[in-house]
Amino acid sequence: MPPNRRQPPTVRLRRLAAELRRLRQEAGLSQEDVAEKTNVNNVTLYRIETAKTKPQLRTLIALLDAYGATESERDSLIALQKEAKQRGWLHSFEADLPDQYTALISLEAEAQQAINYESLFIPGLLQTEDYVRAMIRGVRPAATDSEVETRVTARMQRQALLEGETPLRLWAILDQAALCRKVGGDAVMRDQFAHLIRQAQRPHVTIQVIPFSAGAHPGMPGSFIVLKFPSDDPDVIYIDSMAGDLFLEEKADIQRYNSICEHLRAIALSPNDTTALIASLREDH
């Protein structure tokens, strides 16, 4: 991974950092005070409190002792420490997928809601297997069959987030251009459109299309995903571009992209009109 593209921490690690920072402040201790009481130096404490590193268990226990944490707080934070880099099913794919893509998958798995805007592709969580395969072969013409199938399998595994008792809430917004680009041929697109119509009927999935008639709009520069998490964990913005994948976590960036989302939802067709448009395009194929 390039040195200027730090892989973001998992949500658990961010939550652990925030809780440790809160406990220190409530105990009325400065970072210098903590260094004197625990021998954890200022640099290490800063990195722990900003989720740049996971504390070792003995370091965590020393901090909790210094802060006078309650038994329930200790149990909760020790559990977070153990789970801070948990990646579930993704573990078997990490050697074969780019770091930033595995980071997206990890964060996505912990999110409560995703708002995905796409200008040229069907959103990844809504793609059919045949569409994924044709898309990857088109975008990555030098990829081997094995590399293609690894990415296809990972994409289909991601879609399990839309299943289960507490599925990810997905709000997908796409430019009409993504529907009009024929990926894989007529049969693939017909199946893809039918899949979108089925998914749009699910209570936790909302799909809107920005029609060509809307003219220029804020989403035209490129695609992005806004990931929203439970509790007070801040949003994370994921941007996929030709220059590489990028994560934004600064408050100003989060506000800007949430504002763009509101604008795009306002100019897009309603979910019902979107379904009607997709059905019409399916007939054309």
Coordinates of C-alpha atoms in Angstrom, one line a residue:
M1 CA 0.0 0.0 0.0
P2 CA 1.4 3.5 -0.8
P3 CA 2.7 5.3 2.3
N4 CA 0.2 8.1 1.9
R5 CA -2.9 5.8 1.9
R6 CA -3.3 4.6 5.5
Q7 CA -5.7 1.7 5.9
P8 CA -8.4 3.0 8.2
P9 CA -9.0 1.3 11.6
T10 CA -11.9 -1.0 12.2
V11 CA -14.9 0.4 13.9
R12 CA -14.1 -1.6 17.0
L13 CA -10.6 -0.1 17.2
R14 CA -12.1 3.4 16.8
R15 CA -14.6 2.7 19.5
L16 CA -11.8 1.4 21.8
A17 CA -9.8 4.6 21.2
A18 CA -12.7 6.9 21.9
E19 CA -13.6 5.1 25.2
L20 CA -10.0 5.2 26.5
R21 CA -9.8 8.9 25.7
R22 CA -13.1 9.4 27.5
L23 CA -12.0 7.5 30.6
R24 CA -8.7 9.4 30.8
Q25 CA -10.5 12.8 30.5
E26 CA -13.1 11.7 33.1
A27 CA -10.3 10.7 35.5
G28 CA -8.9 14.3 35.1
L29 CA -5.5 13.0 33.7
S30 CA -3.4 14.5 31.0
Q31 CA -1.4 12.3 28.7
E32 CA 1.7 13.4 30.7
D33 CA 0.0 12.2 33.9
V34 CA -0.7 8.9 32.3
A35 CA 2.9 8.5 31.2
E36 CA 4.1 9.0 34.7
K37 CA 1.5 6.5 36.2
T38 CA 1.8 3.7 33.7
N39 CA 5.2 4.1 31.8
V40 CA 3.1 4.3 28.6
N41 CA 4.9 7.1 26.7
N42 CA 3.1 10.1 25.2
V43 CA 3.6 9.0 21.6
T44 CA 2.2 5.5 22.2
L45 CA -0.8 6.9 24.1
Y46 CA -1.5 9.4 21.3
R47 CA -1.5 6.6 18.8
I48 CA -3.8 4.5 20.9
E49 CA -6.3 7.4 21.5
T50 CA -6.4 8.2 17.8
A51 CA -6.9 4.5 16.7
K52 CA -3.6 4.4 14.9
T53 CA -2.5 1.3 16.8
K54 CA -4.1 -1.4 18.9
P55 CA -2.9 -1.4 22.5
Q56 CA -1.3 -4.6 23.8
L57 CA -3.4 -6.3 26.5
R58 CA -1.0 -5.4 29.3
T59 CA -0.9 -1.8 28.1
L60 CA -4.7 -1.7 28.1
I61 CA -5.0 -3.2 31.6
A62 CA -2.4 -0.6 32.9
L63 CA -4.5 2.2 31.4
L64 CA -7.8 0.9 32.8
D65 CA -6.1 0.6 36.3
A66 CA -4.9 4.2 36.0
Y67 CA -8.3 5.4 35.0
G68 CA -10.2 3.6 37.7
A69 CA -12.4 1.8 35.2
T70 CA -15.4 -0.2 36.5
E71 CA -15.6 -3.9 36.1
S72 CA -18.1 -3.7 33.3
E73 CA -16.0 -1.1 31.5
R74 CA -13.0 -3.3 31.8
D75 CA -14.8 -6.3 30.4
S76 CA -16.2 -4.3 27.5
L77 CA -12.9 -2.7 26.5
I78 CA -10.9 -5.9 26.8
A79 CA -13.4 -7.6 24.5
L80 CA -13.1 -4.7 22.0
Q81 CA -9.3 -5.0 22.2
K82 CA -9.5 -8.7 21.3
E83 CA -11.9 -8.1 18.4
A84 CA -10.3 -4.8 17.2
K85 CA -8.9 -6.3 13.9
Q86 CA -11.5 -9.0 13.4
R87 CA -12.3 -9.5 9.7
G88 CA -14.5 -12.6 9.6
W89 CA -14.9 -14.3 6.2
L90 CA -12.5 -11.9 4.6
H91 CA -9.4 -13.5 6.2
S92 CA -9.1 -16.1 3.5
F93 CA -9.1 -13.4 0.7
E94 CA -6.7 -10.9 2.2
A95 CA -3.6 -12.1 0.4
D96 CA -5.4 -11.9 -3.0
L97 CA -7.2 -8.5 -2.7
P98 CA -5.9 -5.0 -2.5
D99 CA -5.4 -3.6 1.0
Q100 CA -7.9 -0.8 0.5
Y101 CA -10.6 -3.1 -0.9
T102 CA -10.3 -5.4 2.1
A103 CA -10.5 -2.3 4.3
L104 CA -13.7 -1.3 2.6
I105 CA -15.2 -4.8 3.1
S106 CA -14.2 -4.8 6.8
L107 CA -15.8 -1.4 7.5
E108 CA -18.8 -2.3 5.4
A109 CA -19.4 -5.4 7.5
E110 CA -19.6 -3.3 10.7
A111 CA -21.7 -0.5 9.2
Q112 CA -25.4 0.0 9.9
Q113 CA -26.1 1.8 6.7
A114 CA -24.4 2.5 3.4
I115 CA -25.2 5.2 0.9
N116 CA -23.6 4.2 -2.4
Y117 CA -23.5 6.6 -5.4
E118 CA -22.3 5.1 -8.7
S119 CA -21.9 7.0 -12.0
L120 CA -20.9 4.2 -14.4
F121 CA -21.5 0.8 -12.6
I122 CA -24.4 -0.9 -10.9
P123 CA -23.6 -0.7 -7.1
G124 CA -21.5 -3.6 -6.0
L125 CA -23.9 -4.9 -3.4
L126 CA -26.6 -5.1 -6.1
Q127 CA -24.6 -6.7 -9.0
T128 CA -25.4 -10.2 -10.3
E129 CA -22.6 -12.7 -10.6
D130 CA -22.6 -12.6 -14.4
Y131 CA -22.5 -8.8 -14.3
V132 CA -19.6 -8.8 -11.8
R133 CA -17.6 -11.2 -13.9
A134 CA -18.1 -9.3 -17.2
M135 CA -17.4 -6.0 -15.4
I136 CA -14.1 -7.2 -13.9
R137 CA -13.0 -8.7 -17.2
G138 CA -13.7 -5.4 -18.9
V139 CA -12.1 -3.1 -16.3
R140 CA -9.1 -5.4 -15.7
P141 CA -8.3 -7.0 -19.1
A142 CA -4.9 -8.2 -17.9
A143 CA -6.4 -10.1 -14.9
T144 CA -6.0 -13.9 -14.9
D145 CA -9.0 -16.2 -14.7
S146 CA -8.0 -17.0 -11.1
E147 CA -7.8 -13.3 -10.2
V148 CA -11.2 -12.6 -11.8
E149 CA -12.9 -15.5 -9.9
T150 CA -11.3 -14.4 -6.6
R151 CA -12.9 -10.9 -7.0
V152 CA -16.2 -12.4 -8.1
T153 CA -16.4 -14.6 -5.1
A154 CA -15.4 -11.7 -2.7
R155 CA -18.1 -9.5 -4.3
M156 CA -20.8 -12.2 -3.9
Q157 CA -19.7 -12.8 -0.3
R158 CA -20.1 -9.0 0.4
Q159 CA -23.7 -9.2 -0.6
A160 CA -24.5 -11.5 2.4
L161 CA -24.7 -8.2 4.3
L162 CA -28.1 -7.7 2.8
E163 CA -29.4 -10.9 4.3
G164 CA -30.2 -12.0 7.9
E165 CA -32.2 -10.6 10.7
T166 CA -30.3 -7.2 10.9
P167 CA -29.2 -6.6 7.3
L168 CA -27.2 -3.6 6.2
R169 CA -29.5 -0.7 5.1
L170 CA -28.5 0.2 1.6
W171 CA -29.5 3.4 -0.2
A172 CA -28.2 3.1 -3.8
I173 CA -28.2 6.1 -6.1
L174 CA -26.9 5.7 -9.6
D175 CA -26.7 7.8 -12.7
Q176 CA -28.8 6.6 -15.6
A177 CA -25.5 6.0 -17.5
A178 CA -24.8 3.0 -15.3
L179 CA -28.0 1.4 -16.5
C180 CA -27.4 2.2 -20.2
R181 CA -23.9 0.8 -20.4
K182 CA -24.2 -2.7 -21.7
V183 CA -22.0 -4.9 -19.5
G184 CA -21.8 -8.6 -20.6
G185 CA -24.5 -8.3 -23.3
D186 CA -28.3 -8.2 -23.4
A187 CA -28.9 -11.4 -21.4
V188 CA -26.6 -10.3 -18.6
M189 CA -28.3 -6.9 -18.5
R190 CA -31.8 -8.3 -18.5
D191 CA -30.9 -10.5 -15.5
Q192 CA -29.3 -7.5 -13.8
F193 CA -32.3 -5.3 -14.3
A194 CA -34.6 -8.1 -12.9
H195 CA -32.3 -8.4 -9.9
L196 CA -32.4 -4.7 -9.2
I197 CA -36.2 -4.7 -9.4
R198 CA -36.3 -7.6 -6.9
Q199 CA -33.9 -5.9 -4.5
A200 CA -35.8 -2.7 -4.7
Q201 CA -38.8 -4.5 -3.1
R202 CA -36.8 -5.2 0.1
P203 CA -37.6 -2.9 3.0
H204 CA -33.9 -2.2 3.8
V205 CA -32.9 -1.4 0.2
T206 CA -33.7 1.9 -1.6
I207 CA -32.7 2.4 -5.2
Q208 CA -32.9 5.8 -7.0
V209 CA -31.7 6.7 -10.5
I210 CA -30.6 10.2 -11.6
P211 CA -32.1 10.6 -15.1
F212 CA -30.2 12.1 -18.0
S213 CA -32.8 15.0 -17.9
A214 CA -31.4 16.1 -14.5
G215 CA -28.4 17.5 -16.3
A216 CA -25.1 18.2 -14.5
H217 CA -25.0 17.2 -10.8
P218 CA -22.6 16.9 -7.9
G219 CA -22.1 13.1 -8.4
M220 CA -20.6 13.4 -11.9
P221 CA -16.9 13.6 -10.7
G222 CA -17.1 10.0 -9.4
S223 CA -18.5 7.3 -7.3
F224 CA -18.4 7.1 -3.5
I225 CA -19.8 5.2 -0.5
V226 CA -20.8 6.8 2.8
L227 CA -20.7 4.2 5.6
K228 CA -22.7 4.9 8.8
F229 CA -22.2 3.0 12.0
P230 CA -24.1 2.3 15.2
S231 CA -23.7 4.4 18.3
D232 CA -21.6 7.6 17.9
D233 CA -19.0 6.2 15.6
P234 CA -18.3 8.8 12.8
D235 CA -19.0 8.1 9.2
V236 CA -16.3 6.9 6.8
I237 CA -16.3 8.0 3.1
Y238 CA -14.8 5.5 0.6
I239 CA -13.9 6.8 -2.9
D240 CA -12.8 4.5 -5.7
S241 CA -10.8 6.2 -8.5
M242 CA -8.3 5.5 -11.2
A243 CA -5.6 7.0 -8.9
G244 CA -6.5 4.5 -6.2
D245 CA -8.9 4.0 -3.4
L246 CA -9.2 6.6 -0.7
F247 CA -10.9 6.8 2.8
L248 CA -12.0 10.2 4.2
E249 CA -12.6 10.5 7.9
E250 CA -12.4 14.3 8.6
K251 CA -15.5 16.0 9.9
A252 CA -15.6 18.5 7.0
D253 CA -15.3 15.8 4.4
I254 CA -18.1 13.8 6.1
Q255 CA -20.4 16.8 6.1
R256 CA -19.6 17.6 2.5
Y257 CA -20.4 14.1 1.2
N258 CA -23.6 13.8 3.3
S259 CA -24.7 17.1 1.8
I260 CA -24.0 15.7 -1.7
C261 CA -26.0 12.6 -0.9
E262 CA -29.0 14.8 0.1
H263 CA -28.7 16.7 -3.1
L264 CA -28.5 13.6 -5.3
R265 CA -31.5 12.0 -3.5
A266 CA -33.5 15.2 -4.2
I267 CA -32.8 15.3 -7.9
A268 CA -33.1 11.5 -8.5
L269 CA -36.3 9.7 -9.6
S270 CA -38.5 8.4 -6.7
P271 CA -37.9 4.7 -5.9
N272 CA -41.2 3.8 -7.7
D273 CA -40.3 5.8 -10.8
T274 CA -36.9 4.2 -10.7
T275 CA -38.3 0.7 -10.7
A276 CA -40.5 1.7 -13.6
L277 CA -37.5 3.0 -15.6
I278 CA -35.5 -0.2 -14.9
A279 CA -38.5 -2.3 -16.0
S280 CA -38.7 -0.3 -19.2
L281 CA -35.0 -0.8 -19.9
R282 CA -35.3 -4.5 -19.2
E283 CA -37.9 -4.7 -21.9
D284 CA -35.6 -2.9 -24.3
H285 CA -33.0 -5.6 -23.8

